[in-house]
PDB file of C-alpha atoms in Angstrom:
ATOM      1  CA  THR A   1     -97.745 103.311-191.676  1.00  0.00           C
ATOM      2  CA  ALA A   2     -94.139 102.647-192.521  1.00  0.00           C
ATOM      3  CA  GLY A   3     -93.446 100.531-195.563  1.00  0.00           C
ATOM      4  CA  ILE A   4     -93.176 100.603-199.330  1.00  0.00           C
ATOM      5  CA  THR A   5     -95.456 102.585-201.612  1.00  0.00           C
ATOM      6  CA  GLN A   6     -95.851 101.597-205.261  1.00  0.00           C
ATOM      7  CA  ALA A   7     -97.612 103.561-208.021  1.00  0.00           C
ATOM      8  CA  PRO A   8     -99.632 103.144-210.029  1.00  0.00           C
ATOM      9  CA  THR A   9    -101.715 100.272-208.678  1.00  0.00           C
ATOM     10  CA  SER A  10    -102.547  99.163-212.103  1.00  0.00           C
ATOM     11  CA  GLN A  11    -101.947 100.265-215.665  1.00  0.00           C
ATOM     12  CA  ILE A  12    -102.882  99.318-219.211  1.00  0.00           C
ATOM     13  CA  LEU A  13    -100.119 100.288-221.572  1.00  0.00           C
ATOM     14  CA  ALA A  14     -99.903 100.188-225.360  1.00  0.00           C
ATOM     15  CA  ALA A  15     -97.066  98.161-226.757  1.00  0.00           C
ATOM     16  CA  GLY A  16     -94.082 100.349-227.720  1.00  0.00           C
ATOM     17  CA  ARG A  17     -94.828 102.970-225.104  1.00  0.00           C
ATOM     18  CA  SER A  18     -92.566 103.671-222.147  1.00  0.00           C
ATOM     19  CA  MET A  19     -93.512 103.685-218.526  1.00  0.00           C
ATOM     20  CA  THR A  20     -91.967 104.181-215.120  1.00  0.00           C
ATOM     21  CA  LEU A  21     -93.188 102.259-212.104  1.00  0.00           C
ATOM     22  CA  ARG A  22     -92.557 104.171-208.910  1.00  0.00           C
ATOM     23  CA  CYS A  23     -91.352 102.737-205.591  1.00  0.00           C
ATOM     24  CA  THR A  24     -90.693 104.605-202.360  1.00  0.00           C
ATOM     25  CA  GLN A  25     -89.738 103.263-198.961  1.00  0.00           C
ATOM     26  CA  ASP A  26     -89.569 105.082-195.643  1.00  0.00           C
ATOM     27  CA  MET A  27     -87.704 102.499-193.595  1.00  0.00           C
ATOM     28  CA  ARG A  28     -84.199 103.676-194.572  1.00  0.00           C
ATOM     29  CA  HIS A  29     -83.438 100.206-195.922  1.00  0.00           C
ATOM     30  CA  ASN A  30     -80.183  99.924-197.833  1.00  0.00           C
ATOM     31  CA  ALA A  31     -81.254  97.310-200.393  1.00  0.00           C
ATOM     32  CA  MET A  32     -84.161  97.500-202.795  1.00  0.00           C
ATOM     33  CA  TYR A  33     -85.486  95.121-205.442  1.00  0.00           C
ATOM     34  CA  TRP A  34     -87.864  94.821-208.300  1.00  0.00           C
ATOM     35  CA  TYR A  35     -89.574  91.444-208.985  1.00  0.00           C
ATOM     36  CA  ARG A  36     -92.168  90.350-211.445  1.00  0.00           C
ATOM     37  CA  GLN A  37     -94.749  87.702-210.584  1.00  0.00           C
ATOM     38  CA  ASP A  38     -96.406  85.589-213.201  1.00  0.00           C
ATOM     39  CA  LEU A  39     -98.997  82.845-212.552  1.00  0.00           C
ATOM     40  CA  GLY A  40     -97.373  79.579-211.633  1.00  0.00           C
ATOM     41  CA  LEU A  41     -93.912  81.017-211.419  1.00  0.00           C
ATOM     42  CA  GLY A  42     -92.060  82.257-208.385  1.00  0.00           C
ATOM     43  CA  LEU A  43     -91.051  85.875-207.960  1.00  0.00           C
ATOM     44  CA  ARG A  44     -88.270  86.632-210.468  1.00  0.00           C
ATOM     45  CA  LEU A  45     -85.744  89.320-209.746  1.00  0.00           C
ATOM     46  CA  ILE A  46     -85.463  92.029-212.410  1.00  0.00           C
ATOM     47  CA  HIS A  47     -82.994  94.476-210.923  1.00  0.00           C
ATOM     48  CA  TYR A  48     -81.687  95.241-207.462  1.00  0.00           C
ATOM     49  CA  SER A  49     -79.746  97.876-205.584  1.00  0.00           C
ATOM     50  CA  ASN A  50     -77.614  97.036-202.566  1.00  0.00           C
ATOM     51  CA  THR A  51     -77.210 100.682-201.634  1.00  0.00           C
ATOM     52  CA  ALA A  52     -77.969 104.096-202.987  1.00  0.00           C
ATOM     53  CA  GLY A  53     -75.971 104.827-206.121  1.00  0.00           C
ATOM     54  CA  THR A  54     -75.510 101.205-207.125  1.00  0.00           C
ATOM     55  CA  THR A  55     -77.677  98.852-209.172  1.00  0.00           C
ATOM     56  CA  GLY A  56     -77.397  95.334-210.506  1.00  0.00           C
ATOM     57  CA  LYS A  57     -79.088  92.955-212.887  1.00  0.00           C
ATOM     58  CA  GLY A  58     -81.243  90.178-211.651  1.00  0.00           C
ATOM     59  CA  GLU A  59     -82.562  87.086-213.333  1.00  0.00           C
ATOM     60  CA  VAL A  60     -84.766  88.782-216.002  1.00  0.00           C
ATOM     61  CA  PRO A  61     -83.382  92.308-216.627  1.00  0.00           C
ATOM     62  CA  ASP A  62     -83.938  92.646-220.395  1.00  0.00           C
ATOM     63  CA  GLY A  63     -86.270  95.472-221.320  1.00  0.00           C
ATOM     64  CA  TYR A  64     -86.059  97.122-217.918  1.00  0.00           C
ATOM     65  CA  SER A  65     -83.871  99.762-216.329  1.00  0.00           C
ATOM     66  CA  VAL A  66     -83.545 101.143-212.810  1.00  0.00           C
ATOM     67  CA  SER A  67     -81.895 103.990-210.944  1.00  0.00           C
ATOM     68  CA  ARG A  68     -81.123 104.565-207.293  1.00  0.00           C
ATOM     69  CA  ALA A  69     -80.426 108.257-206.846  1.00  0.00           C
ATOM     70  CA  ASN A  70     -81.215 108.177-203.136  1.00  0.00           C
ATOM     71  CA  THR A  71     -82.060 105.716-200.338  1.00  0.00           C
ATOM     72  CA  ASP A  72     -85.860 105.996-200.589  1.00  0.00           C
ATOM     73  CA  ASP A  73     -86.680 105.803-204.287  1.00  0.00           C
ATOM     74  CA  PHE A  74     -86.124 102.966-206.801  1.00  0.00           C
ATOM     75  CA  PRO A  75     -88.093 103.528-210.044  1.00  0.00           C
ATOM     76  CA  LEU A  76     -88.352 100.838-212.702  1.00  0.00           C
ATOM     77  CA  THR A  77     -88.587 101.963-216.322  1.00  0.00           C
ATOM     78  CA  LEU A  78     -89.825 100.027-219.365  1.00  0.00           C
ATOM     79  CA  ALA A  79     -88.358 101.810-222.369  1.00  0.00           C
ATOM     80  CA  SER A  80     -90.624 100.187-224.990  1.00  0.00           C
ATOM     81  CA  ALA A  81     -93.175  97.861-223.558  1.00  0.00           C
ATOM     82  CA  VAL A  82     -94.001  94.416-225.116  1.00  0.00           C
ATOM     83  CA  PRO A  83     -96.882  92.123-224.316  1.00  0.00           C
ATOM     84  CA  SER A  84     -94.576  89.647-222.502  1.00  0.00           C
ATOM     85  CA  GLN A  85     -94.040  92.300-219.868  1.00  0.00           C
ATOM     86  CA  THR A  86     -97.625  91.924-218.760  1.00  0.00           C
ATOM     87  CA  SER A  87     -97.250  90.944-215.107  1.00  0.00           C
ATOM     88  CA  VAL A  88     -97.569  92.036-211.507  1.00  0.00           C
ATOM     89  CA  TYR A  89     -94.534  93.975-210.388  1.00  0.00           C
ATOM     90  CA  PHE A  90     -93.434  94.063-206.779  1.00  0.00           C
ATOM     91  CA  CYS A  91     -90.946  96.426-205.261  1.00  0.00           C
ATOM     92  CA  ALA A  92     -89.241  95.276-202.078  1.00  0.00           C
ATOM     93  CA  SER A  93     -86.610  96.478-199.632  1.00  0.00           C
ATOM     94  CA  SER A  94     -84.420  94.968-196.944  1.00  0.00           C
ATOM     95  CA  GLU A  95     -82.081  96.282-194.285  1.00  0.00           C
ATOM     96  CA  GLY A  96     -79.196  94.629-196.046  1.00  0.00           C
ATOM     97  CA  THR A  97     -78.478  92.000-198.613  1.00  0.00           C
ATOM     98  CA  GLY A  98     -79.649  88.554-197.520  1.00  0.00           C
ATOM     99  CA  ALA A  99     -82.188  89.999-195.070  1.00  0.00           C
ATOM    100  CA  PRO A 100     -85.983  89.452-195.241  1.00  0.00           C
ATOM    101  CA  HIS A 101     -87.817  91.593-197.744  1.00  0.00           C
ATOM    102  CA  THR A 102     -90.640  94.021-197.088  1.00  0.00           C
ATOM    103  CA  PHE A 103     -92.829  94.141-200.175  1.00  0.00           C
ATOM    104  CA  GLY A 104     -95.062  96.758-201.658  1.00  0.00           C
ATOM    105  CA  SER A 105     -98.615  96.031-202.756  1.00  0.00           C
ATOM    106  CA  GLY A 106     -97.673  95.604-206.402  1.00  0.00           C
ATOM    107  CA  THR A 107     -98.408  97.187-209.787  1.00  0.00           C
ATOM    108  CA  ARG A 108    -100.505  95.207-212.157  1.00  0.00           C
ATOM    109  CA  LEU A 109     -99.341  96.032-215.707  1.00  0.00           C
ATOM    110  CA  THR A 110    -101.071  94.947-218.864  1.00  0.00           C
ATOM    111  CA  VAL A 111     -99.351  95.586-222.194  1.00  0.00           C
ATOM    112  CA  VAL A 112    -101.654  95.452-225.159  1.00  0.00           C
TER     113      VAL A 112
ATOM    114  CA  GLY B   1     -95.625  70.973-202.465  1.00  0.00           C
ATOM    115  CA  GLU B   2     -94.468  73.731-204.727  1.00  0.00           C
ATOM    116  CA  SER B   3     -93.648  73.250-208.364  1.00  0.00           C
ATOM    117  CA  VAL B   4     -93.028  75.362-211.424  1.00  0.00           C
ATOM    118  CA  GLY B   5     -95.913  75.421-213.846  1.00  0.00           C
ATOM    119  CA  LEU B   6     -99.036  77.233-214.965  1.00  0.00           C
ATOM    120  CA  HIS B   7    -101.174  76.210-212.027  1.00  0.00           C
ATOM    121  CA  LEU B   8    -100.473  76.542-208.327  1.00  0.00           C
ATOM    122  CA  PRO B   9    -100.819  73.405-206.242  1.00  0.00           C
ATOM    123  CA  THR B  10    -103.717  73.802-203.847  1.00  0.00           C
ATOM    124  CA  LEU B  11    -104.181  72.484-200.338  1.00  0.00           C
ATOM    125  CA  SER B  12    -107.694  72.473-198.925  1.00  0.00           C
ATOM    126  CA  VAL B  13    -108.177  72.043-195.173  1.00  0.00           C
ATOM    127  CA  GLN B  14    -111.019  72.275-192.747  1.00  0.00           C
ATOM    128  CA  GLU B  15    -111.067  75.195-190.328  1.00  0.00           C
ATOM    129  CA  GLY B  16    -109.414  74.130-187.104  1.00  0.00           C
ATOM    130  CA  ASP B  17    -107.278  71.407-188.687  1.00  0.00           C
ATOM    131  CA  ASN B  18    -103.498  71.649-189.025  1.00  0.00           C
ATOM    132  CA  SER B  19    -101.946  72.504-192.389  1.00  0.00           C
ATOM    133  CA  ILE B  20     -98.632  71.375-193.755  1.00  0.00           C
ATOM    134  CA  ILE B  21     -97.141  73.145-196.801  1.00  0.00           C
ATOM    135  CA  ASN B  22     -94.029  71.764-198.397  1.00  0.00           C
ATOM    136  CA  CYS B  23     -91.188  73.299-200.368  1.00  0.00           C
ATOM    137  CA  ALA B  24     -88.273  71.613-202.146  1.00  0.00           C
ATOM    138  CA  TYR B  25     -85.373  74.025-202.510  1.00  0.00           C
ATOM    139  CA  SER B  26     -82.756  73.889-205.163  1.00  0.00           C
ATOM    140  CA  ASN B  27     -79.316  74.632-203.774  1.00  0.00           C
ATOM    141  CA  SER B  28     -77.557  72.627-201.070  1.00  0.00           C
ATOM    142  CA  ALA B  29     -75.480  75.700-200.252  1.00  0.00           C
ATOM    143  CA  SER B  30     -78.502  77.778-199.267  1.00  0.00           C
ATOM    144  CA  ASP B  31     -78.157  78.861-195.634  1.00  0.00           C
ATOM    145  CA  TYR B  32     -81.227  80.905-194.884  1.00  0.00           C
ATOM    146  CA  PHE B  33     -84.917  80.277-195.687  1.00  0.00           C
ATOM    147  CA  ILE B  34     -88.057  82.340-195.338  1.00  0.00           C
ATOM    148  CA  TRP B  35     -91.746  81.546-195.635  1.00  0.00           C
ATOM    149  CA  TYR B  36     -93.975  84.241-197.039  1.00  0.00           C
ATOM    150  CA  LYS B  37     -97.769  84.581-197.126  1.00  0.00           C
ATOM    151  CA  GLN B  38     -99.477  86.358-199.974  1.00  0.00           C
ATOM    152  CA  GLU B  39    -103.099  87.242-199.816  1.00  0.00           C
ATOM    153  CA  SER B  40    -105.070  87.994-202.927  1.00  0.00           C
ATOM    154  CA  GLY B  41    -104.197  91.421-204.351  1.00  0.00           C
ATOM    155  CA  LYS B  42    -101.477  92.070-201.841  1.00  0.00           C
ATOM    156  CA  GLY B  43     -97.712  91.811-201.612  1.00  0.00           C
ATOM    157  CA  PRO B  44     -95.993  88.951-199.836  1.00  0.00           C
ATOM    158  CA  GLN B  45     -95.607  89.160-196.075  1.00  0.00           C
ATOM    159  CA  PHE B  46     -92.902  87.566-193.943  1.00  0.00           C
ATOM    160  CA  ILE B  47     -94.133  84.724-191.718  1.00  0.00           C
ATOM    161  CA  ILE B  48     -91.129  82.968-190.305  1.00  0.00           C
ATOM    162  CA  ASP B  49     -87.496  82.223-191.135  1.00  0.00           C
ATOM    163  CA  ILE B  50     -84.882  79.581-190.326  1.00  0.00           C
ATOM    164  CA  ARG B  51     -81.159  79.304-190.736  1.00  0.00           C
ATOM    165  CA  SER B  52     -79.430  76.178-191.934  1.00  0.00           C
ATOM    166  CA  ASN B  53     -77.918  75.495-188.530  1.00  0.00           C
ATOM    167  CA  MET B  54     -81.393  74.769-187.197  1.00  0.00           C
ATOM    168  CA  ASP B  55     -83.890  72.071-188.152  1.00  0.00           C
ATOM    169  CA  LYS B  56     -86.979  73.558-186.461  1.00  0.00           C
ATOM    170  CA  ARG B  57     -88.257  76.943-185.497  1.00  0.00           C
ATOM    171  CA  GLN B  58     -91.567  77.844-183.930  1.00  0.00           C
ATOM    172  CA  GLY B  59     -93.606  81.005-184.080  1.00  0.00           C
ATOM    173  CA  GLN B  60     -97.131  81.783-183.125  1.00  0.00           C
ATOM    174  CA  ARG B  61     -99.265  78.939-184.574  1.00  0.00           C
ATOM    175  CA  VAL B  62     -96.516  78.286-187.193  1.00  0.00           C
ATOM    176  CA  THR B  63     -93.578  75.933-187.274  1.00  0.00           C
ATOM    177  CA  VAL B  64     -90.956  75.626-189.927  1.00  0.00           C
ATOM    178  CA  LEU B  65     -88.996  72.380-190.361  1.00  0.00           C
ATOM    179  CA  LEU B  66     -85.803  72.104-192.393  1.00  0.00           C
ATOM    180  CA  ASN B  67     -84.397  68.863-193.721  1.00  0.00           C
ATOM    181  CA  LYS B  68     -81.056  69.629-195.357  1.00  0.00           C
ATOM    182  CA  THR B  69     -80.436  66.049-196.352  1.00  0.00           C
ATOM    183  CA  VAL B  70     -83.257  66.067-198.864  1.00  0.00           C
ATOM    184  CA  LYS B  71     -83.406  69.879-199.355  1.00  0.00           C
ATOM    185  CA  HIS B  72     -86.923  70.114-198.015  1.00  0.00           C
ATOM    186  CA  LEU B  73     -88.671  72.818-196.082  1.00  0.00           C
ATOM    187  CA  SER B  74     -92.177  72.664-194.564  1.00  0.00           C
ATOM    188  CA  LEU B  75     -94.486  75.143-192.928  1.00  0.00           C
ATOM    189  CA  GLN B  76     -96.962  73.843-190.367  1.00  0.00           C
ATOM    190  CA  ILE B  77     -99.917  75.994-189.411  1.00  0.00           C
ATOM    191  CA  ALA B  78    -101.823  74.877-186.310  1.00  0.00           C
ATOM    192  CA  ALA B  79    -105.539  75.315-185.942  1.00  0.00           C
ATOM    193  CA  THR B  80    -105.936  76.752-189.425  1.00  0.00           C
ATOM    194  CA  GLN B  81    -108.284  79.743-189.630  1.00  0.00           C
ATOM    195  CA  PRO B  82    -110.116  81.332-192.631  1.00  0.00           C
ATOM    196  CA  GLY B  83    -107.695  84.219-192.440  1.00  0.00           C
ATOM    197  CA  ASP B  84    -104.882  81.844-193.273  1.00  0.00           C
ATOM    198  CA  SER B  85    -106.285  81.387-196.806  1.00  0.00           C
ATOM    199  CA  ALA B  86    -103.540  82.666-199.085  1.00  0.00           C
ATOM    200  CA  VAL B  87    -100.642  81.598-201.287  1.00  0.00           C
ATOM    201  CA  TYR B  88     -97.572  80.532-199.310  1.00  0.00           C
ATOM    202  CA  PHE B  89     -94.116  80.291-200.790  1.00  0.00           C
ATOM    203  CA  CYS B  90     -90.628  79.701-199.561  1.00  0.00           C
ATOM    204  CA  ALA B  91     -87.459  81.623-200.423  1.00  0.00           C
ATOM    205  CA  GLU B  92     -83.866  80.455-200.149  1.00  0.00           C
ATOM    206  CA  ASN B  93     -80.791  82.544-199.843  1.00  0.00           C
ATOM    207  CA  ILE B  94     -77.524  81.399-201.279  1.00  0.00           C
ATOM    208  CA  PRO B  95     -74.381  82.752-199.642  1.00  0.00           C
ATOM    209  CA  ASN B  96     -72.182  85.033-201.722  1.00  0.00           C
ATOM    210  CA  PHE B  97     -75.082  85.774-204.043  1.00  0.00           C
ATOM    211  CA  ASN B  98     -77.087  87.604-201.408  1.00  0.00           C
ATOM    212  CA  LYS B  99     -80.276  87.199-203.367  1.00  0.00           C
ATOM    213  CA  PHE B 100     -83.337  85.196-202.631  1.00  0.00           C
ATOM    214  CA  TYR B 101     -84.834  82.600-204.981  1.00  0.00           C
ATOM    215  CA  PHE B 102     -88.562  82.112-204.602  1.00  0.00           C
ATOM    216  CA  GLY B 103     -90.656  79.038-205.048  1.00  0.00           C
ATOM    217  CA  SER B 104     -93.838  79.239-207.078  1.00  0.00           C
ATOM    218  CA  GLY B 105     -96.149  78.823-204.096  1.00  0.00           C
ATOM    219  CA  THR B 106     -98.967  76.701-202.743  1.00  0.00           C
ATOM    220  CA  LYS B 107    -102.472  77.951-202.417  1.00  0.00           C
ATOM    221  CA  LEU B 108    -104.143  77.241-199.071  1.00  0.00           C
ATOM    222  CA  ASN B 109    -107.933  77.118-198.991  1.00  0.00           C
ATOM    223  CA  VAL B 110    -109.533  76.963-195.592  1.00  0.00           C
ATOM    224  CA  LYS B 111    -113.025  75.587-195.571  1.00  0.00           C
ATOM    225  CA  PRO B 112    -115.377  76.840-192.829  1.00  0.00           C
TER     226      PRO B 112
END
């Protein structure tokens, strides 16, 4: 089934450790996004990429980095995790900017 | 309707009744709106969209109404079914930013 694959599904991470959340899409969408979802808050954009080779900062970028080496992959890295990064992370893609998103199933991250 | 906070507003309806979920958006310049459905443990799924040059759009069992005067969006679900139980949230797209801003969501409980 075409769509977005995120890995891992869930993870418990010790504070101070680094981690990369993986995201792969097979729809050849130009734009990709990383959001975090916290209870009672809307999805908040962390980083985005309008096309392969470019990235940009979203609403809450601090403590996260991304890369977009090719069209399909958009990994999110936490260099030194802190408890406030405990959240559910969703990767999404769209045909272009301003187009509806297709979302992955999410990664539930707990930083202890 | 949706609001920012620690708890999601909840709408409980009887199976077979119609549901109306509301959303107040923030920016009068927003020109494109989407409703998403998010089931427990899954990523958001596109339901229906509407552009600002329209005030109503119908899909299968769903209707979206847009009132630009008061910056209000609603999702109407006809003959609500147990499978409709989920969190619903709206997203607005602001021109020139080409990013979506998401509401916090409303939880719909369908009682059998």
